[in-house]
Amino acid sequence: MAPLASQKLAVDLIGLDFFDPEAMEEAVQGSQFEHSLDVPGQFHGTVVQARNERTRLDWGRYDLPVIARGPFAPDRMTFGALLNEQGNSLVNGLVLPPGSMLLFREGEELNTRLSPNSNWLTIQLDRQSLAQIGLEPSNRGVDAWRPDVESDRVLRKKILKNARFIESTTHRAREAGLLAANQSINDIEDDVLVVLTRLLGARRVLPVIASHQGKEEALRIVRDAINYMEANIDSPITIAEICAALPTNIKSLERAFLHTYGIGPKQYLSRFRLSNLRRMLLRASGGERVLTEAYLACGLPHFSRAAQGYKHLFGELPSLTLSRAQS
């Protein structure tokens, strides 16, 4: 959908009637995330993106659990909140319940498995805004807070109310509505700055992930393994080959993926290949030859087996996805 704009505000709505990894790449503005669907089913989602002269805000809802990885925007810090009512999410090796809040440094890498019916919001802040209220976060790592006071729950409700209002402006392009939505963005930013002042000041912070030796090592193993998978996506590599290339042992590799995404490396590799196949088919043009080339490009030489795995995960055969892309 084309953005609505006023002098100070632009709002985009991304409606997802099926799992589309490419459309979800910049779910957080200025970032670049790879997405994989974690469980079989018919996927639906929505991402609302708003920005004014000072702030970038993104609000997303996905009905099925999704795995995402990649760097946040390099020019701003990113505050994130898990707004869903139920279900824990994994974020950089931490198990976080609904209501949890996070602060990522500029360009920090995200590794997450979002819970079913996830509801998340990010707002990007520059260090100057934080310095103006006396906050000087460290230059490395991720701070994470679990909700444990009533004010955190009140904040979540206020943020959700303002985010819903911003989304409503995509359905009514009236200038007054856009101006009110712009105020909603400012209100969310003010609330976030207030809560960050309280949380950082009170030091109610879980261990900074980047300095936690065990989690840092697990994230390094996962990062190196996925880089190897990406570099060899057109080859039917094995878990033993990945271990030899890093190098690490199978037990450490298995543990690192379970801590980071809740699934083992073999499951991750399978979802990674199938999600990349879907990405290619949704943007492809051509017939049976294109489908064959896509299978091989994703390291899936057993076409029948790959087609059944694809249908199990996405609810349709690859040929149907290709037909949709060409219609």
Coordinates of N, CA, C and O in Angstrom, one line a residue, residues 13-193:
L13 N 1.3 0.5 5.4 CA 0.7 -0.8 5.9 C 1.1 -1.9 5.0 O 0.9 -1.9 3.8
I14 N 1.8 -2.9 5.5 CA 2.1 -4.1 4.8 C 1.2 -5.3 5.2 O 1.3 -5.7 6.4
G15 N 0.3 -5.7 4.4 CA -0.6 -6.8 4.7 C 0.0 -8.1 4.1 O 0.4 -8.1 3.0
L16 N 0.1 -9.1 4.9 CA 0.6 -10.4 4.5 C -0.4 -11.4 4.6 O -0.8 -11.9 5.7
D17 N -0.9 -11.8 3.5 CA -1.9 -12.9 3.4 C -1.3 -14.3 3.3 O -2.0 -15.3 3.4
F18 N 0.0 -14.3 3.1 CA 0.8 -15.6 3.1 C 2.2 -15.2 3.5 O 2.6 -14.1 3.5
F19 N 3.0 -16.2 3.8 CA 4.4 -16.0 4.2 C 5.2 -15.6 3.0 O 5.4 -16.3 2.0
D20 N 5.8 -14.3 3.1 CA 6.5 -13.7 2.0 C 7.8 -13.2 2.6 O 7.8 -12.0 3.1
P21 N 8.9 -13.9 2.6 CA 10.2 -13.5 3.3 C 10.7 -12.2 2.8 O 11.2 -11.3 3.5
E22 N 10.6 -11.9 1.4 CA 11.1 -10.7 0.9 C 10.3 -9.5 1.4 O 10.9 -8.4 1.7
A23 N 9.0 -9.6 1.5 CA 8.2 -8.5 1.9 C 8.4 -8.1 3.4 O 8.2 -7.0 3.8
M24 N 9.0 -9.1 4.1 CA 9.2 -8.9 5.6 C 10.6 -8.5 5.9 O 11.0 -8.3 7.0
E25 N 11.5 -8.4 4.9 CA 12.9 -8.1 5.1 C 13.1 -6.8 5.9 O 14.0 -6.8 6.8
E26 N 12.4 -5.8 5.6 CA 12.5 -4.5 6.3 C 11.3 -4.2 7.1 O 10.8 -3.1 7.2
A27 N 10.9 -5.3 7.9 CA 9.8 -5.1 8.8 C 10.2 -4.0 9.8 O 9.3 -3.3 10.3
V28 N 11.4 -3.9 10.2 CA 11.9 -2.8 11.0 C 12.7 -1.8 10.0 O 13.7 -2.3 9.4
Q29 N 12.3 -0.6 9.9 CA 12.9 0.3 8.9 C 14.4 0.4 9.1 O 14.9 0.6 10.2
G30 N 15.1 0.4 8.0 CA 16.5 0.5 8.0 C 17.3 -0.7 8.4 O 18.5 -0.7 8.4
S31 N 16.6 -1.8 8.6 CA 17.2 -3.1 9.0 C 17.0 -4.1 7.9 O 16.4 -3.8 6.9
Q32 N 17.7 -5.2 8.0 CA 17.6 -6.2 7.0 C 17.6 -7.6 7.6 O 18.6 -8.1 8.1
F33 N 16.4 -8.2 7.7 CA 16.2 -9.5 8.4 C 15.8 -10.6 7.4 O 15.0 -10.4 6.5
E34 N 16.4 -11.7 7.6 CA 16.0 -13.0 7.0 C 14.9 -13.6 7.8 O 15.1 -13.8 9.0
H35 N 13.9 -14.1 7.2 CA 12.8 -14.7 7.9 C 12.6 -16.2 7.4 O 12.7 -16.5 6.3
S36 N 12.3 -17.0 8.4 CA 11.9 -18.4 8.1 C 10.6 -18.7 8.9 O 10.5 -18.3 10.0
L37 N 9.7 -19.5 8.3 CA 8.5 -19.9 9.0 C 8.9 -21.1 9.8 O 9.5 -22.1 9.3
D38 N 8.5 -21.1 11.1 CA 8.9 -22.2 12.0 C 8.0 -23.4 12.1 O 8.5 -24.4 12.4
V39 N 6.7 -23.2 11.9 CA 5.8 -24.3 12.0 C 4.9 -24.3 10.7 O 4.6 -23.2 10.1
P40 N 4.3 -25.4 10.4 CA 3.4 -25.4 9.2 C 2.1 -24.7 9.5 O 1.7 -24.6 10.7
G41 N 1.5 -24.1 8.5 CA 0.2 -23.5 8.6 C 0.0 -22.3 7.6 O 1.0 -22.0 6.9
Q42 N -1.2 -21.8 7.6 CA -1.5 -20.7 6.7 C -1.1 -19.4 7.5 O -1.7 -19.0 8.5
F43 N -0.1 -18.7 7.0 CA 0.4 -17.5 7.7 C -0.3 -16.3 7.3 O -0.7 -16.0 6.2
H44 N -0.6 -15.4 8.3 CA -1.1 -14.1 8.1 C -0.4 -13.1 9.0 O 0.0 -13.5 10.1
G45 N -0.2 -11.9 8.5 CA 0.5 -10.9 9.3 C 0.3 -9.5 8.8 O -0.2 -9.3 7.7
T46 N 0.6 -8.5 9.7 CA 0.5 -7.1 9.3 C 1.7 -6.4 9.9 O 2.1 -6.7 11.1
V47 N 2.2 -5.5 9.2 CA 3.3 -4.6 9.7 C 2.9 -3.1 9.3 O 2.6 -2.8 8.2
V48 N 2.9 -2.3 10.4 CA 2.6 -0.9 10.2 C 3.9 -0.1 10.4 O 4.6 -0.3 11.4
Q49 N 4.3 0.7 9.5 CA 5.5 1.5 9.5 C 5.2 3.0 9.5 O 4.5 3.4 8.6
A50 N 5.7 3.7 10.5 CA 5.4 5.1 10.6 C 6.7 5.9 10.8 O 7.6 5.3 11.5
R51 N 6.8 7.0 10.3 CA 8.0 7.8 10.5 C 7.7 9.3 10.4 O 6.9 9.7 9.5
N52 N 8.3 10.1 11.2 CA 8.2 11.5 11.1 C 9.6 12.1 11.1 O 10.6 11.4 10.8
E53 N 9.7 13.4 11.3 CA 11.1 14.0 11.1 C 12.1 13.5 12.1 O 13.3 13.6 11.8
R54 N 11.7 12.9 13.2 CA 12.6 12.5 14.3 C 12.6 11.0 14.5 O 13.7 10.5 15.0
T55 N 11.5 10.3 14.3 CA 11.3 9.0 14.8 C 10.9 8.0 13.8 O 10.1 8.4 12.9
R56 N 11.3 6.7 13.9 CA 10.9 5.6 13.0 C 10.2 4.6 14.0 O 10.9 4.2 14.9
L57 N 9.0 4.2 13.6 CA 8.3 3.3 14.5 C 7.7 2.2 13.6 O 7.2 2.4 12.5
D58 N 7.8 0.9 14.1 CA 7.3 -0.3 13.4 C 6.5 -1.1 14.4 O 6.9 -1.4 15.5
W59 N 5.3 -1.6 13.9 CA 4.5 -2.4 14.7 C 4.0 -3.6 13.9 O 3.5 -3.5 12.8
G60 N 4.3 -4.9 14.4 CA 4.0 -6.0 13.6 C 3.2 -7.1 14.4 O 3.4 -7.2 15.6
R61 N 2.4 -7.8 13.7 CA 1.7 -9.0 14.3 C 1.8 -10.2 13.3 O 1.5 -10.0 12.1
Y62 N 2.2 -11.3 13.8 CA 2.3 -12.5 13.0 C 1.5 -13.6 13.7 O 1.7 -13.8 14.9
D63 N 0.7 -14.4 13.0 CA -0.1 -15.4 13.7 C 0.7 -16.7 14.0 O 0.4 -17.4 14.9
L64 N 1.7 -17.0 13.2 CA 2.5 -18.2 13.3 C 3.9 -17.8 13.8 O 4.4 -16.7 13.5
P65 N 4.6 -18.7 14.5 CA 5.9 -18.4 15.0 C 6.9 -18.3 13.8 O 6.9 -19.0 12.9
V66 N 7.7 -17.2 13.9 CA 8.7 -16.9 12.8 C 10.1 -16.8 13.4 O 10.2 -16.3 14.5
I67 N 11.1 -17.2 12.7 CA 12.5 -17.0 13.0 C 13.0 -15.9 12.2 O 12.7 -15.8 11.0
A68 N 13.7 -15.0 12.8 CA 14.3 -13.8 12.1 C 15.7 -13.5 12.6 O 16.0 -13.7 13.8
R69 N 16.5 -13.1 11.7 CA 17.9 -12.8 12.1 C 18.4 -11.7 11.1 O 18.0 -11.6 10.0
G70 N 19.3 -10.9 11.7 CA 19.9 -9.8 10.9 C 20.2 -8.6 11.7 O 19.8 -8.5 12.9
P71 N 20.9 -7.6 11.2 CA 21.3 -6.4 11.9 C 20.2 -5.3 11.9 O 19.4 -5.1 11.0
F72 N 20.1 -4.6 13.1 CA 19.2 -3.5 13.1 C 19.9 -2.3 12.4 O 21.0 -2.4 12.0
A73 N 19.1 -1.2 12.3 CA 19.7 0.0 11.6 C 21.0 0.4 12.2 O 21.1 0.5 13.5
P74 N 21.9 0.8 11.4 CA 23.3 1.2 12.0 C 23.3 2.6 12.6 O 24.3 2.9 13.3
D75 N 22.3 3.4 12.3 CA 22.4 4.8 12.7 C 21.6 5.2 14.0 O 21.7 6.3 14.4
R76 N 20.8 4.2 14.5 CA 20.0 4.5 15.7 C 20.0 3.3 16.6 O 20.1 2.2 16.2
M77 N 19.7 3.6 17.9 CA 19.4 2.5 18.8 C 17.9 2.1 18.6 O 17.1 2.9 18.1
T78 N 17.6 0.8 18.9 CA 16.2 0.4 18.7 C 15.7 -0.2 20.0 O 16.3 -1.1 20.6
F79 N 14.6 0.4 20.4 CA 13.8 -0.1 21.6 C 12.7 -1.0 21.1 O 12.0 -0.7 20.1
G80 N 12.6 -2.2 21.7 CA 11.6 -3.1 21.3 C 10.8 -3.6 22.5 O 11.2 -3.6 23.6
A81 N 9.5 -3.9 22.2 CA 8.6 -4.3 23.2 C 7.7 -5.5 22.6 O 7.3 -5.4 21.5
L82 N 7.6 -6.5 23.5 CA 6.7 -7.7 23.1 C 5.4 -7.4 23.7 O 5.2 -7.5 24.9
L83 N 4.4 -7.1 22.8 CA 3.1 -6.7 23.3 C 2.0 -7.8 23.3 O 0.9 -7.5 23.7
N84 N 2.4 -9.0 22.9 CA 1.4 -10.1 22.9 C 1.0 -10.5 24.3 O 1.8 -10.2 25.3
E85 N -0.1 -11.1 24.5 CA -0.6 -11.5 25.8 C -0.1 -12.8 26.3 O 0.0 -13.0 27.5
Q86 N 0.3 -13.7 25.4 CA 0.7 -15.0 25.8 C 1.9 -15.5 24.9 O 2.1 -15.0 23.8
G87 N 2.6 -16.5 25.4 CA 3.7 -17.1 24.7 C 5.0 -16.4 24.8 O 5.2 -15.2 24.7
N88 N 6.1 -17.2 25.2 CA 7.4 -16.7 25.3 C 8.1 -16.6 23.9 O 7.9 -17.4 23.1
S89 N 9.0 -15.6 23.8 CA 9.8 -15.5 22.6 C 11.3 -15.7 23.0 O 11.7 -15.4 24.1
L90 N 12.1 -16.1 22.0 CA 13.5 -16.2 22.2 C 14.1 -15.1 21.5 O 13.9 -14.8 20.3
V91 N 14.9 -14.3 22.2 CA 15.6 -13.1 21.6 C 17.1 -13.2 22.1 O 17.4 -13.1 23.2
N92 N 18.0 -13.4 21.1 CA 19.4 -13.5 21.3 C 19.8 -14.4 22.5 O 20.6 -14.1 23.4
G93 N 19.1 -15.5 22.6 CA 19.4 -16.5 23.6 C 18.6 -16.4 24.9 O 18.7 -17.2 25.8
L94 N 17.8 -15.3 25.1 CA 17.0 -15.1 26.3 C 15.6 -15.5 26.0 O 15.0 -15.2 25.0
V95 N 15.0 -16.2 27.0 CA 13.6 -16.5 27.0 C 12.8 -15.3 27.6 O 12.9 -15.1 28.8
L96 N 12.0 -14.7 26.8 CA 11.3 -13.4 27.2 C 9.8 -13.6 27.2 O 9.3 -14.0 26.1
P97 N 9.1 -13.3 28.3 CA 7.7 -13.4 28.3 C 7.0 -12.2 27.7 O 7.7 -11.2 27.4
P98 N 5.7 -12.2 27.5 CA 5.0 -11.0 27.0 C 5.2 -9.8 27.9 O 5.4 -10.0 29.1
G99 N 5.4 -8.7 27.3 CA 5.6 -7.5 28.0 C 7.1 -7.1 28.2 O 7.4 -6.0 28.7
S100 N 8.0 -8.0 27.8 CA 9.4 -7.7 27.9 C 9.8 -6.6 27.0 O 9.2 -6.3 26.0
M101 N 10.8 -5.9 27.4 CA 11.3 -4.7 26.6 C 12.8 -4.9 26.4 O 13.5 -5.5 27.3
L102 N 13.3 -4.4 25.3 CA 14.7 -4.5 24.9 C 15.3 -3.3 24.4 O 14.5 -2.5 23.8
L103 N 16.6 -3.1 24.5 CA 17.2 -1.9 23.9 C 18.5 -2.4 23.2 O 19.4 -3.0 23.8
F104 N 18.4 -2.3 21.8 CA 19.5 -2.8 21.0 C 20.4 -1.6 20.6 O 19.9 -0.5 20.2
R105 N 21.7 -1.8 20.6 CA 22.6 -0.7 20.2 C 22.6 -0.6 18.7 O 22.1 -1.5 18.0
E106 N 23.2 0.4 18.1 CA 23.2 0.6 16.7 C 23.8 -0.5 16.0 O 24.9 -1.0 16.3
G107 N 23.1 -1.1 15.0 CA 23.7 -2.2 14.1 C 23.7 -3.5 14.8 O 24.2 -4.5 14.3
E108 N 23.2 -3.6 16.1 CA 23.2 -4.9 16.8 C 22.5 -6.0 16.1 O 21.4 -5.7 15.4
E109 N 22.9 -7.2 16.1 CA 22.3 -8.3 15.4 C 21.1 -8.9 16.2 O 21.3 -9.0 17.4
L110 N 20.0 -9.1 15.6 CA 18.9 -9.8 16.2 C 18.8 -11.2 15.8 O 19.0 -11.6 14.6
N111 N 18.6 -12.1 16.7 CA 18.4 -13.5 16.5 C 17.2 -13.9 17.3 O 17.2 -13.9 18.5
T112 N 16.0 -14.2 16.7 CA 14.8 -14.3 17.4 C 13.9 -15.4 16.9 O 13.9 -15.7 15.7
R113 N 13.2 -16.1 17.8 CA 12.0 -16.9 17.4 C 10.8 -16.3 18.1 O 10.7 -16.3 19.3
L114 N 10.0 -15.7 17.3 CA 8.8 -15.0 17.9 C 7.7 -16.0 18.2 O 7.5 -17.0 17.4
S115 N 7.0 -15.8 19.3 CA 6.0 -16.8 19.7 C 4.8 -16.8 18.7 O 4.6 -15.8 17.9
P116 N 3.9 -17.8 18.7 CA 2.7 -17.7 18.0 C 1.9 -16.5 18.4 O 1.9 -16.0 19.6
N117 N 1.2 -15.9 17.4 CA 0.4 -14.7 17.7 C 1.2 -13.6 18.3 O 0.8 -12.9 19.2
S118 N 2.4 -13.4 17.8 CA 3.3 -12.4 18.3 C 2.8 -11.0 17.9 O 2.1 -10.8 16.9
N119 N 3.1 -10.1 18.8 CA 2.7 -8.7 18.7 C 3.9 -7.8 19.2 O 4.1 -7.8 20.4
W120 N 4.6 -7.2 18.3 CA 5.9 -6.5 18.6 C 5.9 -5.1 18.1 O 5.2 -4.8 17.1
L121 N 6.6 -4.3 18.8 CA 6.8 -2.9 18.4 C 8.2 -2.5 18.6 O 8.8 -2.8 19.6
T122 N 8.7 -1.7 17.6 CA 10.1 -1.1 17.8 C 10.0 0.4 17.5 O 9.2 0.8 16.7
I123 N 10.8 1.1 18.2 CA 10.9 2.6 18.0 C 12.4 2.9 18.0 O 13.1 2.4 18.9
Q124 N 12.9 3.6 17.0 CA 14.3 3.9 16.9 C 14.6 5.2 17.5 O 14.0 6.2 17.2
L125 N 15.7 5.2 18.3 CA 16.1 6.4 19.0 C 17.5 6.8 18.7 O 18.4 5.9 18.6
D126 N 17.8 8.1 18.6 CA 19.2 8.5 18.5 C 19.8 8.8 19.8 O 19.1 9.1 20.8
R127 N 21.1 8.7 19.9 CA 21.7 8.9 21.2 C 21.6 10.3 21.7 O 21.6 10.5 22.9
Q128 N 21.4 11.3 20.8 CA 21.2 12.6 21.3 C 19.9 12.8 22.1 O 19.9 13.5 23.1
S129 N 18.8 12.1 21.6 CA 17.6 12.1 22.4 C 17.7 11.5 23.7 O 17.2 12.0 24.7
L130 N 18.5 10.4 23.8 CA 18.7 9.8 25.1 C 19.6 10.7 26.0 O 19.4 10.8 27.2
A131 N 20.6 11.3 25.4 CA 21.5 12.2 26.2 C 20.8 13.4 26.8 O 21.1 13.9 27.9
Q132 N 19.8 13.9 26.1 CA 19.0 15.0 26.5 C 18.3 14.8 27.8 O 18.0 15.7 28.6
I133 N 18.0 13.5 28.1 CA 17.3 13.2 29.4 C 18.3 12.4 30.3 O 17.9 11.8 31.3
G134 N 19.6 12.6 30.0 CA 20.6 12.1 30.9 C 20.9 10.6 30.8 O 21.5 10.0 31.8
L135 N 20.5 9.9 29.7 CA 20.8 8.5 29.5 C 22.0 8.3 28.6 O 22.0 8.9 27.5
E136 N 22.9 7.5 29.0 CA 24.1 7.2 28.2 C 24.3 5.7 28.2 O 25.2 5.2 28.9
P137 N 23.5 4.9 27.4 CA 23.7 3.5 27.4 C 25.1 3.1 26.8 O 25.8 3.9 26.2
S138 N 25.5 1.9 27.2 CA 26.8 1.4 26.7 C 26.8 1.3 25.2 O 25.7 1.3 24.6
N139 N 27.9 1.1 24.6 CA 28.0 1.0 23.1 C 27.9 -0.4 22.6 O 28.0 -0.5 21.4
R140 N 27.7 -1.3 23.4 CA 27.7 -2.7 22.9 C 26.7 -3.6 23.7 O 26.5 -3.4 24.9
G141 N 26.0 -4.4 22.9 CA 25.1 -5.4 23.6 C 23.6 -5.1 23.5 O 23.2 -4.2 22.8
V142 N 22.9 -5.8 24.3 CA 21.4 -5.7 24.3 C 21.0 -5.7 25.8 O 21.4 -6.6 26.5
D143 N 20.2 -4.7 26.2 CA 19.6 -4.8 27.5 C 18.2 -5.3 27.4 O 17.5 -5.0 26.4
A144 N 17.8 -6.1 28.3 CA 16.4 -6.7 28.3 C 15.8 -6.7 29.7 O 16.5 -6.9 30.7
W145 N 14.5 -6.3 29.7 CA 13.8 -6.3 31.0 C 12.5 -7.1 30.9 O 11.8 -7.1 29.9
R146 N 12.3 -7.9 31.9 CA 11.0 -8.6 32.0 C 10.0 -7.8 32.8 O 10.4 -7.1 33.7
P147 N 8.7 -7.8 32.4 CA 7.8 -7.0 33.2 C 7.6 -7.5 34.6 O 7.3 -8.7 34.8
D148 N 7.7 -6.6 35.6 CA 7.5 -7.0 36.9 C 6.9 -6.0 37.8 O 6.8 -6.1 39.0
V149 N 6.5 -4.9 37.2 CA 5.8 -3.9 37.9 C 4.5 -3.4 37.2 O 4.5 -3.6 35.9
E150 N 3.6 -2.9 37.8 CA 2.3 -2.5 37.2 C 2.5 -1.4 36.1 O 1.8 -1.4 35.1
S151 N 3.5 -0.6 36.4 CA 3.7 0.5 35.4 C 4.1 0.0 34.0 O 3.8 0.6 33.0
D152 N 4.8 -1.2 34.0 CA 5.2 -1.8 32.7 C 4.0 -2.2 32.0 O 3.9 -2.1 30.8
R153 N 3.0 -2.8 32.7 CA 1.8 -3.3 32.0 C 0.9 -2.1 31.5 O 0.3 -2.1 30.5
V154 N 0.9 -1.0 32.3 CA 0.2 0.2 31.9 C 0.9 0.8 30.6 O 0.2 1.2 29.7
L155 N 2.2 0.8 30.6 CA 2.9 1.3 29.4 C 2.6 0.5 28.2 O 2.4 1.0 27.1
R156 N 2.5 -0.8 28.3 CA 2.2 -1.7 27.2 C 0.9 -1.4 26.6 O 0.7 -1.3 25.4
K157 N -0.1 -1.1 27.5 CA -1.5 -0.8 27.0 C -1.5 0.5 26.3 O -2.2 0.7 25.3
K158 N -0.7 1.5 26.8 CA -0.7 2.8 26.2 C 0.0 2.8 24.8 O -0.5 3.4 23.9
I159 N 1.1 2.0 24.7 CA 1.8 1.9 23.5 C 0.8 1.2 22.4 O 0.7 1.6 21.3
L160 N 0.2 0.1 22.9 CA -0.7 -0.6 22.0 C -1.9 0.3 21.5 O -2.2 0.3 20.3
K161 N -2.4 1.1 22.3 CA -3.5 2.0 22.0 C -3.0 3.0 20.9 O -3.7 3.2 19.9
N162 N -1.9 3.6 21.1 CA -1.4 4.6 20.2 C -1.0 3.9 18.8 O -1.2 4.5 17.8
A163 N -0.4 2.7 18.9 CA -0.1 2.0 17.7 C -1.3 1.7 16.8 O -1.3 1.8 15.6
R164 N -2.4 1.3 17.5 CA -3.7 1.0 16.8 C -4.2 2.2 16.1 O -4.7 2.2 15.0
F165 N -4.0 3.4 16.8 CA -4.5 4.6 16.2 C -3.7 5.0 14.9 O -4.2 5.4 13.9
I166 N -2.4 4.8 15.0 CA -1.5 5.0 13.9 C -1.9 4.1 12.7 O -2.0 4.6 11.6
E167 N -2.2 2.9 13.0 CA -2.6 2.0 11.9 C -4.0 2.4 11.3 O -4.1 2.3 10.0
S168 N -4.9 3.0 12.1 CA -6.2 3.4 11.5 C -6.0 4.5 10.5 O -6.9 4.7 9.7
T169 N -4.9 5.3 10.6 CA -4.8 6.3 9.6 C -4.5 5.8 8.2 O -4.7 6.5 7.2
T170 N -4.1 4.5 8.0 CA -3.9 4.0 6.7 C -5.3 3.7 6.0 O -5.3 3.5 4.8
H171 N -6.4 3.8 6.8 CA -7.7 3.6 6.2 C -8.5 4.8 6.0 O -9.6 4.8 5.4
R172 N -7.9 6.0 6.4 CA -8.6 7.2 6.3 C -7.6 8.3 6.1 O -6.9 8.8 7.0
A173 N -7.4 8.8 4.9 CA -6.3 9.7 4.5 C -6.7 11.1 4.8 O -6.6 12.0 3.9
R174 N -7.2 11.4 5.9 CA -7.6 12.8 6.3 C -6.4 13.5 7.0 O -5.8 12.9 7.9
E175 N -6.2 14.7 6.7 CA -5.0 15.4 7.3 C -5.1 15.5 8.8 O -4.1 15.3 9.5
A176 N -6.3 15.7 9.3 CA -6.5 15.7 10.8 C -6.1 14.4 11.4 O -5.4 14.4 12.5
G177 N -6.4 13.3 10.8 CA -6.1 12.0 11.3 C -4.6 11.8 11.3 O -4.0 11.2 12.2
L178 N -3.9 12.2 10.2 CA -2.5 12.1 10.1 C -1.8 12.9 11.2 O -0.8 12.5 11.8
L179 N -2.3 14.1 11.5 CA -1.7 14.9 12.5 C -1.8 14.3 13.9 O -0.9 14.3 14.7
A180 N -3.0 13.7 14.1 CA -3.2 13.0 15.4 C -2.3 11.8 15.5 O -1.8 11.5 16.6
A181 N -2.1 11.1 14.4 CA -1.2 9.9 14.4 C 0.2 10.4 14.7 O 1.0 9.7 15.3
N182 N 0.6 11.5 14.1 CA 2.0 12.0 14.4 C 2.1 12.3 15.9 O 3.2 12.0 16.5
Q183 N 1.1 12.8 16.5 CA 1.1 13.0 18.0 C 1.2 11.6 18.7 O 1.9 11.5 19.7
S184 N 0.6 10.6 18.2 CA 0.7 9.3 18.8 C 2.1 8.8 18.8 O 2.6 8.1 19.7
I185 N 2.8 9.0 17.6 CA 4.2 8.6 17.6 C 5.0 9.3 18.7 O 5.8 8.7 19.4
N186 N 4.8 10.6 18.8 CA 5.5 11.4 19.8 C 5.2 10.9 21.2 O 6.1 10.8 22.1
D187 N 3.9 10.5 21.4 CA 3.5 10.0 22.7 C 4.2 8.7 23.1 O 4.7 8.5 24.2
I188 N 4.3 7.8 22.1 CA 5.0 6.5 22.3 C 6.5 6.8 22.6 O 7.0 6.2 23.6
E189 N 7.1 7.7 21.9 CA 8.5 8.0 22.1 C 8.7 8.6 23.5 O 9.6 8.2 24.3
D190 N 7.8 9.5 23.9 CA 7.9 10.1 25.3 C 7.8 9.0 26.4 O 8.5 9.0 27.3
D191 N 6.8 8.1 26.2 CA 6.6 7.0 27.1 C 7.8 6.1 27.2 O 8.3 5.7 28.3
V192 N 8.4 5.8 26.1 CA 9.6 4.9 26.0 C 10.8 5.6 26.7 O 11.5 5.0 27.5
L193 N 11.0 6.9 26.5 CA 12.1 7.6 27.1 C 11.9 7.6 28.7 O 12.9 7.5 29.4

